[in-house]
Tab-separated table of C-alpha atoms in Angstrom:
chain	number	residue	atom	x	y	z
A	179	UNK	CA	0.000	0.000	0.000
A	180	UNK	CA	1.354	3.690	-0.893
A	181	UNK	CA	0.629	6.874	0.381
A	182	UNK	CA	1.125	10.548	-1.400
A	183	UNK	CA	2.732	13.430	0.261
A	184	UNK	CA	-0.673	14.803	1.394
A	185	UNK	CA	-1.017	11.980	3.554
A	186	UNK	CA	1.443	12.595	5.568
A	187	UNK	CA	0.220	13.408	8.971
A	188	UNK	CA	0.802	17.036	9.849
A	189	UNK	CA	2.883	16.937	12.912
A	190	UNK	CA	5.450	15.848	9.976
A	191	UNK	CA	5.380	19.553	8.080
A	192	UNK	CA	7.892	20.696	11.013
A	193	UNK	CA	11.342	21.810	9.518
A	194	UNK	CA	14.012	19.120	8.846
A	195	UNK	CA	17.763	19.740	9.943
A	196	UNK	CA	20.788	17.455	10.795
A	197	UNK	CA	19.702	18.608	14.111
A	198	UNK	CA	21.521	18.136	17.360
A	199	UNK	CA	20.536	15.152	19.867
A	200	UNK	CA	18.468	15.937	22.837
A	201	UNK	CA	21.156	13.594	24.582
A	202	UNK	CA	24.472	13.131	22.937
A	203	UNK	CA	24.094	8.941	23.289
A	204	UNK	CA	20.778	8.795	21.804
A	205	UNK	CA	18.849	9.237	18.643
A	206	UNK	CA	16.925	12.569	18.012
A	207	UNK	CA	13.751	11.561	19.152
A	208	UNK	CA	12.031	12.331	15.935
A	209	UNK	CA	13.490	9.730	14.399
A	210	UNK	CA	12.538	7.045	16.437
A	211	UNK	CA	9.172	8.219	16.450
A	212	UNK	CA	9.438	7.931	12.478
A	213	UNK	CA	10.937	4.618	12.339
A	214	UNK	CA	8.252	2.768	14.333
A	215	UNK	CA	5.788	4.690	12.526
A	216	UNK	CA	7.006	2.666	9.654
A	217	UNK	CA	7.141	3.986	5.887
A	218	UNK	CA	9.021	6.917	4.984
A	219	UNK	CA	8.358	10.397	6.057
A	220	UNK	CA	8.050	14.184	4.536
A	221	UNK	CA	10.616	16.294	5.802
A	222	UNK	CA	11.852	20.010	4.586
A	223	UNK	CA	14.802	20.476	4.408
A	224	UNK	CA	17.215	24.440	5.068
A	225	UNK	CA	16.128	25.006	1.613
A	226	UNK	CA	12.789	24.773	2.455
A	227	UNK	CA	12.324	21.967	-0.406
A	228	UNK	CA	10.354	18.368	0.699
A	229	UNK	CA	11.987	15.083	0.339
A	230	UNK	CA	11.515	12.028	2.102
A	231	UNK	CA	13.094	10.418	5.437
A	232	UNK	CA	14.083	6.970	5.434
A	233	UNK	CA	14.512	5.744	9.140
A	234	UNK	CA	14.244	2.309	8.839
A	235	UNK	CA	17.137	-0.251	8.591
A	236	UNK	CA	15.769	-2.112	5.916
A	237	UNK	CA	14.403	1.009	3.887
A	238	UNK	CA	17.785	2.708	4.344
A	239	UNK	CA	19.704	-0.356	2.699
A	240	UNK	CA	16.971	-0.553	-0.036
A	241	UNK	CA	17.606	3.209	-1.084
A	242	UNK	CA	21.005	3.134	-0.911
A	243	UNK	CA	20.970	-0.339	-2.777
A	244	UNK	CA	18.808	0.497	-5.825
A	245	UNK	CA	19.798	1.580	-9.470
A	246	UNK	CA	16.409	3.987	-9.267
A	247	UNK	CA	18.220	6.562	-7.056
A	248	UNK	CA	20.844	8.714	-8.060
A	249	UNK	CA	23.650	10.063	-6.201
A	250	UNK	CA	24.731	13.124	-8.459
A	251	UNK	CA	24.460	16.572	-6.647
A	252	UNK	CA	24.188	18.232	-9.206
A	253	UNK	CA	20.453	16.819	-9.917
A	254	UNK	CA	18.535	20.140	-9.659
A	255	UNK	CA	16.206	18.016	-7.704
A	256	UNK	CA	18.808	17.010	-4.959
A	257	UNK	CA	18.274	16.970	-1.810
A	258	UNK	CA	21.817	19.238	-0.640
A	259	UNK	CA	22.920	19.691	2.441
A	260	UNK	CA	24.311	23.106	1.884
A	261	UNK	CA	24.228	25.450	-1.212
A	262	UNK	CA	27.732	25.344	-1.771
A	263	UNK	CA	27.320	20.998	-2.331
A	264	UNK	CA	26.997	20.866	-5.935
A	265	UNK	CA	29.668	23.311	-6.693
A	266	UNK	CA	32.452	21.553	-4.266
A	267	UNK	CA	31.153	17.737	-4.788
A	268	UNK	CA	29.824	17.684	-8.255
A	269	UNK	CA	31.703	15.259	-10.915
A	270	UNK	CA	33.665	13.850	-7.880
A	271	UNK	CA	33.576	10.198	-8.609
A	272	UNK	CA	31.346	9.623	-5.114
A	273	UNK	CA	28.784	11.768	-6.673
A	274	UNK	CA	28.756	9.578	-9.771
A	275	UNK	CA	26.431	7.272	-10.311
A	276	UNK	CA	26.939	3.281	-12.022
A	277	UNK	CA	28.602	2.652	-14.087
A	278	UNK	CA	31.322	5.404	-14.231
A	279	UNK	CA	31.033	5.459	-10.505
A	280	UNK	CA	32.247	2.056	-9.983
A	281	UNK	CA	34.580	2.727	-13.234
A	282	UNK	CA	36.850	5.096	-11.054
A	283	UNK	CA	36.212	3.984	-7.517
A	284	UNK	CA	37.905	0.504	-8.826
A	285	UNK	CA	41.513	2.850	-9.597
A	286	UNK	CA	41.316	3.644	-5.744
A	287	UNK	CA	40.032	0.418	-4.148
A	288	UNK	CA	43.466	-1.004	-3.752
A	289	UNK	CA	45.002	1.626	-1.460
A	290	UNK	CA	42.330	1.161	1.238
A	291	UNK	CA	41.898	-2.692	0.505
A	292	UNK	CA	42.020	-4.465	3.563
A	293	UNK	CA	45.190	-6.654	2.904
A	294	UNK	CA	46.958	-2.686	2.807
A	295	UNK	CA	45.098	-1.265	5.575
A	296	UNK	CA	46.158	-4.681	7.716
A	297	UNK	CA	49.646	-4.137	6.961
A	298	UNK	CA	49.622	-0.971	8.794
A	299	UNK	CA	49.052	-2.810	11.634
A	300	UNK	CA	52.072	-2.306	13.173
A	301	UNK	CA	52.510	1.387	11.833
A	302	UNK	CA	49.538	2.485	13.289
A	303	UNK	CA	49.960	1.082	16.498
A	304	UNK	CA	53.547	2.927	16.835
A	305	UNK	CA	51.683	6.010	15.980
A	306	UNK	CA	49.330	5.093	18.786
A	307	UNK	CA	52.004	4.952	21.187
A	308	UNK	CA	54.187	7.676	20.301
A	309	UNK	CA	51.016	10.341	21.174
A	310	UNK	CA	49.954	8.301	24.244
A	311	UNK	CA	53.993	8.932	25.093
A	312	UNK	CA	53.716	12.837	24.112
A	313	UNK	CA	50.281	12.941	25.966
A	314	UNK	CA	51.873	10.690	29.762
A	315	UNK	CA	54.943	12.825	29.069
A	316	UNK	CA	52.816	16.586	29.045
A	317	UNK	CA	50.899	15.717	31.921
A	318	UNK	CA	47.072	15.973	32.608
A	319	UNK	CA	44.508	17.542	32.398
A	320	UNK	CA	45.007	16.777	28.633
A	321	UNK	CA	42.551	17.266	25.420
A	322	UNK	CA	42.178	13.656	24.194
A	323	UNK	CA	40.849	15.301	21.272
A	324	UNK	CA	43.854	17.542	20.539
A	325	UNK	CA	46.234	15.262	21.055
A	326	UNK	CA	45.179	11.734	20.504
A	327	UNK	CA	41.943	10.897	18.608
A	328	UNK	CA	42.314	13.745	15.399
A	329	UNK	CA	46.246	13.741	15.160
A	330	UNK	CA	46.091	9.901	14.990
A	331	UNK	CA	43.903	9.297	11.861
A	332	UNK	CA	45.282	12.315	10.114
A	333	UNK	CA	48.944	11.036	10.624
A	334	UNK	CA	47.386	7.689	8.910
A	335	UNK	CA	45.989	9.313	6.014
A	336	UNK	CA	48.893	12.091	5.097
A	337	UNK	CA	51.470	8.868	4.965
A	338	UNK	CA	48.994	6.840	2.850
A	339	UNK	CA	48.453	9.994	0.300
A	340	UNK	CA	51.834	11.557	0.619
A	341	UNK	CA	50.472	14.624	2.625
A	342	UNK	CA	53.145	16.543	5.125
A	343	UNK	CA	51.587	15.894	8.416
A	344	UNK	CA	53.136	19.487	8.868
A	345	UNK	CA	50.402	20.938	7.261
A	346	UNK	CA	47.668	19.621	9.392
A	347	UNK	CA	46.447	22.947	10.776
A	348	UNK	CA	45.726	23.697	7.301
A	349	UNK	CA	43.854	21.060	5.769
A	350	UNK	CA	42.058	20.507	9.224
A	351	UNK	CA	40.818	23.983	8.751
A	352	UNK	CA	39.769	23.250	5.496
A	353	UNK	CA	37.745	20.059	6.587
A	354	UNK	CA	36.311	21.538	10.052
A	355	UNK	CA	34.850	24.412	7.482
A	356	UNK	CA	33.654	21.573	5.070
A	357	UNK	CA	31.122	19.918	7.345
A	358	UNK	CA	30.543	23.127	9.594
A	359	UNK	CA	26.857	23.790	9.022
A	360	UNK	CA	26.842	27.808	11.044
A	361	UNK	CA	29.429	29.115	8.612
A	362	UNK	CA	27.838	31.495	5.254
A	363	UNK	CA	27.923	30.047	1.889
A	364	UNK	CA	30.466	32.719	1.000
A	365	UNK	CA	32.691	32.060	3.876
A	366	UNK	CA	32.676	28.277	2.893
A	367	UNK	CA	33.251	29.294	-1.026
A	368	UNK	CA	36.120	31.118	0.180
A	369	UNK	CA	37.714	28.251	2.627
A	370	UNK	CA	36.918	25.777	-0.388
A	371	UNK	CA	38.629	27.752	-2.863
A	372	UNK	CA	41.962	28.398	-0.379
A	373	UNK	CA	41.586	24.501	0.400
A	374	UNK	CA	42.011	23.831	-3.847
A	375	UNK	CA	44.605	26.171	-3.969
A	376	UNK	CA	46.970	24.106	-1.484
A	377	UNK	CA	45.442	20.783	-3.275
A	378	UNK	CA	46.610	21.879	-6.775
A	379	UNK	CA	49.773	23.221	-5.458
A	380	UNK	CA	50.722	20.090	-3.754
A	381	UNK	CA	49.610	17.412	-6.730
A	382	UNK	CA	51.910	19.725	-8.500
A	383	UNK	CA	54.782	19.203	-6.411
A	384	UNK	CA	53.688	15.242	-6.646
A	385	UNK	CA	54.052	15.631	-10.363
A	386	UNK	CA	57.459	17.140	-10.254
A	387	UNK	CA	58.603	14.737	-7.090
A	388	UNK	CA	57.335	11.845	-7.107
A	389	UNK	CA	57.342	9.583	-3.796
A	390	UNK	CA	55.914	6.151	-2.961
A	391	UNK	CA	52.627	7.430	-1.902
A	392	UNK	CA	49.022	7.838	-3.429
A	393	UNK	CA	49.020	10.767	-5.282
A	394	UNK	CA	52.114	9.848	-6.867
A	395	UNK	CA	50.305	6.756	-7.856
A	396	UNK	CA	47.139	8.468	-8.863
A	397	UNK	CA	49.560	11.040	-10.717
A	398	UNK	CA	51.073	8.018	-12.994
A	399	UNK	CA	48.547	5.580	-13.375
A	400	UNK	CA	45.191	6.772	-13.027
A	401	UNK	CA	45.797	10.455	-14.569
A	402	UNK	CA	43.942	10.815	-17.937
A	403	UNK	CA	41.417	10.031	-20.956
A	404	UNK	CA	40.760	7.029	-19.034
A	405	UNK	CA	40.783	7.981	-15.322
A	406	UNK	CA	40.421	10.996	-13.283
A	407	UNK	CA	40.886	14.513	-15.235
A	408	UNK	CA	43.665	16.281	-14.065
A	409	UNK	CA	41.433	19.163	-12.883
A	410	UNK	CA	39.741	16.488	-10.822
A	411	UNK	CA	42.721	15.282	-8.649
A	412	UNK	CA	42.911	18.451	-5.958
A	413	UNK	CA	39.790	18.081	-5.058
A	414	UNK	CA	39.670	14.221	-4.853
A	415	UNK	CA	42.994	14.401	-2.618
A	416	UNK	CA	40.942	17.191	-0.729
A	417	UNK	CA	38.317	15.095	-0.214
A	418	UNK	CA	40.123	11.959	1.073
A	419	UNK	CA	42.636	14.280	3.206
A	420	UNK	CA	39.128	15.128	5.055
A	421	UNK	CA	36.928	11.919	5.241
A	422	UNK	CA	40.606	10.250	6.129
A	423	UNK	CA	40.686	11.966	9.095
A	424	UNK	CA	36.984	14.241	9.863
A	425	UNK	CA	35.259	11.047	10.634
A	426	UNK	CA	37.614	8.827	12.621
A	427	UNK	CA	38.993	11.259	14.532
A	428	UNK	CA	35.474	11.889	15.882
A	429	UNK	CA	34.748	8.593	16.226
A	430	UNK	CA	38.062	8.086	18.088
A	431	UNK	CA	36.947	10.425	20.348
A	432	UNK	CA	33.191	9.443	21.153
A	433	UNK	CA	34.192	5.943	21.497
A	434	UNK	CA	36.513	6.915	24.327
A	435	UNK	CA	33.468	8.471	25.987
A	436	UNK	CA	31.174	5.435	25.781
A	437	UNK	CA	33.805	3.228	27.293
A	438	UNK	CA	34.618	6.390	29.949
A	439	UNK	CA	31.296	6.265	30.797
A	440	UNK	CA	30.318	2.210	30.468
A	441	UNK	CA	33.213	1.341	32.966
A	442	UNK	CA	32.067	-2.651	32.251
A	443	UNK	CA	32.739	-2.200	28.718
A	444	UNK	CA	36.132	-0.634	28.951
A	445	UNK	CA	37.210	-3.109	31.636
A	446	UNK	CA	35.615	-6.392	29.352
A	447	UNK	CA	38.060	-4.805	26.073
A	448	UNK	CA	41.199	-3.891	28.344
A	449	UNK	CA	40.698	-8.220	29.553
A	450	UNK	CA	39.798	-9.081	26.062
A	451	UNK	CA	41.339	-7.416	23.526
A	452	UNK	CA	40.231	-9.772	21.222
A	453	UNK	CA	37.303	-7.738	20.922
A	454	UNK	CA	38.499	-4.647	19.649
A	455	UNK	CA	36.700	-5.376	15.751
A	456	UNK	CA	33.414	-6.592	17.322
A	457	UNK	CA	34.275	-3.146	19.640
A	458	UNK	CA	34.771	-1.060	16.432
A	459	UNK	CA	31.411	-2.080	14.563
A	460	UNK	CA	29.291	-1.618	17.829
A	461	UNK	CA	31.044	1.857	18.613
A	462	UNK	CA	30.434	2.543	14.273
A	463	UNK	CA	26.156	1.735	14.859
A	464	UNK	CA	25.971	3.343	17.899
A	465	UNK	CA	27.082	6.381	17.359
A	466	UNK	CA	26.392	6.989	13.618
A	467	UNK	CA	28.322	9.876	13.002
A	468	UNK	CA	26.890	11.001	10.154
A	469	UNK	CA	23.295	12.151	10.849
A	470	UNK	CA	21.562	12.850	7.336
A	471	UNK	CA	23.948	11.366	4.657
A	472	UNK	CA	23.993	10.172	2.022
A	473	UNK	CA	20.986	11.195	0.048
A	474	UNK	CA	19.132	10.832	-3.096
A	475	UNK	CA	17.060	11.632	-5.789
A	476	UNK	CA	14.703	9.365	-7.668
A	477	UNK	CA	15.680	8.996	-11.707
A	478	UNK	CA	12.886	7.088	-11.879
A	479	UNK	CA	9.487	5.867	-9.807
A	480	UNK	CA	10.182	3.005	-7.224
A	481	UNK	CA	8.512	1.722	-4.215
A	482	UNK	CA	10.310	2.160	-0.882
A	483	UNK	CA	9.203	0.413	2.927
A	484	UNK	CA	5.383	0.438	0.957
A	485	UNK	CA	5.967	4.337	-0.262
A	486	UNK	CA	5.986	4.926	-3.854
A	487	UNK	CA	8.710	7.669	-4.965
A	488	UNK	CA	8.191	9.401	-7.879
A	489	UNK	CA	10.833	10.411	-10.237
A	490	UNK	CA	12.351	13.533	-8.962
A	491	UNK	CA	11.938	13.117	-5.283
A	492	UNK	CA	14.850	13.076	-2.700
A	493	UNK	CA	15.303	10.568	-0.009
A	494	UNK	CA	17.625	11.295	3.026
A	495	UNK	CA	18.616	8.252	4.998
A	496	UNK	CA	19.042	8.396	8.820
A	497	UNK	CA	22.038	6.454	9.785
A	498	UNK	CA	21.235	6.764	12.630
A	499	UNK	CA	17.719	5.436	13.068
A	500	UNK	CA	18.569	2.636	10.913
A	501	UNK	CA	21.632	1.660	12.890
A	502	UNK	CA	19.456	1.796	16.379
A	503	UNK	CA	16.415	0.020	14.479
A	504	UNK	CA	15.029	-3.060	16.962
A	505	UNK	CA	14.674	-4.886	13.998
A	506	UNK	CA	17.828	-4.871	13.245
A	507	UNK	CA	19.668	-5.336	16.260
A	508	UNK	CA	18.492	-6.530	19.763
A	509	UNK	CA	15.665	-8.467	18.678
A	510	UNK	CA	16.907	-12.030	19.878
A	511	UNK	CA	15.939	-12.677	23.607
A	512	UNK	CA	19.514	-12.653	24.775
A	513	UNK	CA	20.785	-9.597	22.609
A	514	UNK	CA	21.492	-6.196	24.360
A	515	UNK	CA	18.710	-3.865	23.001
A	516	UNK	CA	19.644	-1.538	20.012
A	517	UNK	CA	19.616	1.521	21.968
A	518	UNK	CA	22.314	0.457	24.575
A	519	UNK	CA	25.854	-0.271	23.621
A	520	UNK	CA	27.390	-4.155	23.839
A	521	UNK	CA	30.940	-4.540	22.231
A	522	UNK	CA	30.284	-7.722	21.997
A	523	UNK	CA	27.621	-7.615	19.794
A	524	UNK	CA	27.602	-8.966	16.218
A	525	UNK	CA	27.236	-5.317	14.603
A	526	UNK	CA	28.770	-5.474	11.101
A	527	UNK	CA	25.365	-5.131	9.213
A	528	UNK	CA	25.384	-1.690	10.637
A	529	UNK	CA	25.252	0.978	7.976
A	530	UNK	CA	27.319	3.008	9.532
A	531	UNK	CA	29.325	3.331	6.289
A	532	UNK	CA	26.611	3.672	4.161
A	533	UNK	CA	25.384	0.617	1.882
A	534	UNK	CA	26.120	-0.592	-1.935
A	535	UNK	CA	28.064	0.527	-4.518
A	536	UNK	CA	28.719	3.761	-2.950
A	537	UNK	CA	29.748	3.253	0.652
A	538	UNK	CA	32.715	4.290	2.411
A	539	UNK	CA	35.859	4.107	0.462
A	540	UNK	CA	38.145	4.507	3.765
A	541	UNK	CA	35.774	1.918	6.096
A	542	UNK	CA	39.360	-0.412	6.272
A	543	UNK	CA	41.572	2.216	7.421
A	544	UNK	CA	38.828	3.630	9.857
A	545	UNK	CA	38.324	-0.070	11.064
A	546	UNK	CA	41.934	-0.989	11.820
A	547	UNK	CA	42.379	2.631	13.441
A	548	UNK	CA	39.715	1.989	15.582
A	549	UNK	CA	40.724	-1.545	16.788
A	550	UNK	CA	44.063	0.086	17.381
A	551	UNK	CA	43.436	3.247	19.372
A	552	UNK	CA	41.082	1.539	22.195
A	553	UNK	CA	42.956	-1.355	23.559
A	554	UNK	CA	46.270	0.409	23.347
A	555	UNK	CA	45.048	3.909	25.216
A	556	UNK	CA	43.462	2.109	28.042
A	557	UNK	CA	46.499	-0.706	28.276
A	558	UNK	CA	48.672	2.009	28.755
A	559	UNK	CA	46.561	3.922	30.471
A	560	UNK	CA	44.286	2.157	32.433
A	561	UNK	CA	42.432	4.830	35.121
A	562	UNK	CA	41.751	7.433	32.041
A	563	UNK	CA	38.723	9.598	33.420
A	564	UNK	CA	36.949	12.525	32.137
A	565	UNK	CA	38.311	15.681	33.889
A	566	UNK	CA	34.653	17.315	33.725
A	567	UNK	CA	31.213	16.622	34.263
A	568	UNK	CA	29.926	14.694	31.758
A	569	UNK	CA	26.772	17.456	31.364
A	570	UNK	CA	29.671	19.376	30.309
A	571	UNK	CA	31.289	17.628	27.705
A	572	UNK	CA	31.547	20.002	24.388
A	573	UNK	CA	29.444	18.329	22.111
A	574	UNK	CA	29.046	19.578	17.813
A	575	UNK	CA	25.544	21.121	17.237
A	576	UNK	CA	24.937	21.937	13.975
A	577	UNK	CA	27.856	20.167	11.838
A	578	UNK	CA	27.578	17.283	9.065
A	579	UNK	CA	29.576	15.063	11.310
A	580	UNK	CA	28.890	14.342	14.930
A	581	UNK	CA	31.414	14.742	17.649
A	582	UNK	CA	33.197	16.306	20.599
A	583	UNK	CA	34.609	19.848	19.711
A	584	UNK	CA	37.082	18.939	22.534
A	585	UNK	CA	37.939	15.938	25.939
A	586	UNK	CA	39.153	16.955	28.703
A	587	UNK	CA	40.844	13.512	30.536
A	588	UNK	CA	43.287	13.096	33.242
A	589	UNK	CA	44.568	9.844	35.215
C-alpha cells in the first residue's frame, strides 16, 4: 500500500535539519518516532524543499541499494545539504552514479583494501604509542581530542596519500569548514577555494617529485582520458585528506566516551582485547556519526518500505535510526537492546558506512584505526577519566559530522 505526500500526517510539516541530539548517546527523538511509525516520512529540508526520510534499517539499505536513485548533486532536484554541495562535490567520482562510478572507484580500491590497511598494523599502532607517550609525558589535564583521537587518523591518512603531516592545521581547517553547518555560503566558497589552492599546489609538487605514496600513484597511473581529469585530482585528494581523518577522529573520540562512561565495557576490552573489531562495529552503529547522509534523488518511480517515490523526489537516509532500528539489532531474547551499547555484539550489518556501490571508500583504514586506538590507550593507560562533568562535555551542534569539539581527561 502507498501513500502521497498529502497523507502525511501534519505533525510531519515541522522543519528538517541534521539537528543536534536531545542527549548526545541517543537518537533525536524524531526519528525514532518515524521509524516505528514505519514507511518513509516528509521532511523540509534548510532550503525549504520536501523530500523524504528513510529511518528504517531495511528502507535505508533498499535506497542506498537500488539503481532507481541517483547520487549526483548536481540533480537540480537534490536533496543538498548546503548550497555550496553541488559546486564543491559535483563530478567527484562519489557523486557519480553506475557505471562510471564504480569505473573510477575501482583505480582507488586497492590503497584502502584491507590486505593494505592490515599491513599498517604495526605502523599504526607505533603512531598510537608515540602520542599516548607525548600525551603521559605533558601531563594531565590533557585534550584527548587535541592530542590523541584527530592527530592519529590524520597522521594515517597524510602517509597513505603523501600529505606533510606538517600541514595539518591547514587542511584541518579546510575540513572543520567543510562539514561546519553555522558558517555562510560565501565564507565556505572562500575556505573551499583556499583549500584547492593548497590541493593543486601540492599534486603539483607530486608531479614534479614523485614519492611512494598515493598521489604519486594516482599522478602516474590513473591520470587521464581514461581515469580521473587532471582538474579532478585536488579536489579528490581534498576530499580523502578530510573523510581520512573528519570522521575517525570523531569517532576516536566518542568511542573513548562510551567506554569512559560504560566502565564494564572498557574493563571487558582492556581483559579481552580480542574484541576490539566486534568493539569497532558496535562503537560505528551506535554512534552513527553522520546524521543525514547520504541522500538521493529518484531517476525514476520506485517503491520504498510500501511508499511509492516518484521520479524527482529526494530521499535522506538516517544512519542513525537505521543503525538503532530493533529490527535490526536486539531483537533475539539474549541480545542487548539496540539503543544500549554491547561490544560484543555482532554489529557489522550496521550501515554506519553507508550501503552498496557507494559506501565508504576509507571503512578499512577507519576499522583498523579503531581496533588500534582503544585497547592500546586504556592498556597504557588504564584509570583514564573525564576531567569534567559529563553534562559538560563540548558536544558539535549543527555540523555534518557528529562529535566532541574537545575531551578533557586526566589519570
Amino acid at each position: 500500500m502507498t501513500t502521497t505526500a498529502a497523507e502525511v500526517p501534519a505533525a510531519d510539516e515541522a522543519p528538517f535539519f541534521p539537528a543536534p541530539r536531545s542527549c548526545p548517546f541517543s537518537e533525536p527523538p524524531r526519528y525514532a518516532e518515524f521509524r516505528e511509525a514505519g514507511g518513509l516520512h516528509q521532511v523540509t529540508i534548510w532550503n525549504g524543499t520536501r523530500h523524504w526520510l528513510a529511518t528504517r534499517h531495511a528502507d535505508i539499505r533498499a535506497v542506498l541499494s537500488s539503481p532507481s536513485f541517483s547520487a549526483d548533486v548536481r540533480n537540480p532536484d537534490f536533496p543538498l545539504v548546503h548550497s555550496n554541495q553541488p559546486e564543491h562535490e559535483g563530478g567527484l567520482f562519489l557523486r557519480l552514479d553506475d557505471p562510471e562510478h564504480a569505473r573510477l572507484r575501482q583505480m582507488l580500491t586497492k590503497e584502502f583494501s584491507v590486505k593494505r590497511t592490515q599491513a599498517m598494523r604495526d605502523q599504526l599502532l607505533q603512531i598510537t604509542d608515540e602520542l599516548i607517550d607525548a600525551m603521559l609525558a605533558k601531563g594531565g589535564p590533557a585534550d584527548l581530542i587535541e592530542d590523541f583521537a584527530l592527530p592519529m587518523p590524520s597522521l594515517a591518512i597524510c602517509t597513505i596519500l603523501g600529505v606533510p603531516y606538517e600541514d595539518h592545521d591547514v587542511f584541518q581547517r579546510h575540513a572543520n569548514a567543510g562539514t561546519d553547518l553555522n558558517i555562510s555560503h560565501e565564507e565556505r566558497a572562500r575556505t573551499q577555494g583556499e583549500a584547492h589552492e593548497y590541493y593543486k599546489a601540492l599534486v603539483e609538487r607530486k608531479r614534479r617529485e614523485p614519492a611512494d605514496d598515493m598521489i604519486s600513484r594516482l599522478l602516474s597511473d590513473h591520470e587521464g582520458p581514461d581515469g580521473f581529469a587532471p582538474g579532478m585530482i585536488p579536489a579528490l585528494v581534498g576530499l580523502l585528506v578530510g573523510a581520512g581523518h573528519e570522521t575517525t577522529a570523531n569517532m576516536l573520540g566518542l568511542g573513548t566516551v562510551a567506554l569512559l562512561l560504560n566502565p564494564d565495557q572498557r574493563d571487558r576490552l582492556r581483559e579481552h582485547p580480542e574484541l576490539a573489531p566486534s568493539t569497532a562495529e558496535e562503537m560505528l552503529r551506535y554512534w552513527s556519526i553522520v546524521s543525514t547522509d547520504p541522500r538521493r534523488v529518484a531517476i525514476e518511480d520506485v517503491e520504498i518500505g510500501g511508499q511509492l517515490v516518484r521520479k524527482g523526489e529526494g530521499v535522506i537516509v538516517s544512519l542513525i535510526a537505521g543503525n538503532r532500528d530493533g529490527r535490526a539489532f536486539g531483537a533475539g531474547e539474549d541480545e542487548c537492546p539496540a539503543d544500549r551499547l554491547d561490544i560484543g555484539r555482532s554489529a557489522r550489518h550496521h550501515v554506519a558506512f553507508g550501503f552498496g556501490s557507494h559506501q565508504c571508500l576509507g571503512q578499512n583504514l577507519a576499522r583498523i584505526e579503531m581496533q588500534v586506538a582503544w585497547p592500546r590507550l586504556f592498556e597504557r593507560i588504564p584509570d583514564l577519566r573525564l576531567a569534567v562533568p559529563e553534562d559538560e562535555l563540548p558536544f558539535k551542534k549543527n555540523s555534518i559530522v557528529y562529535g566532541l569539539t574537545s575531551l578533557p581527561v586526566e589519570w
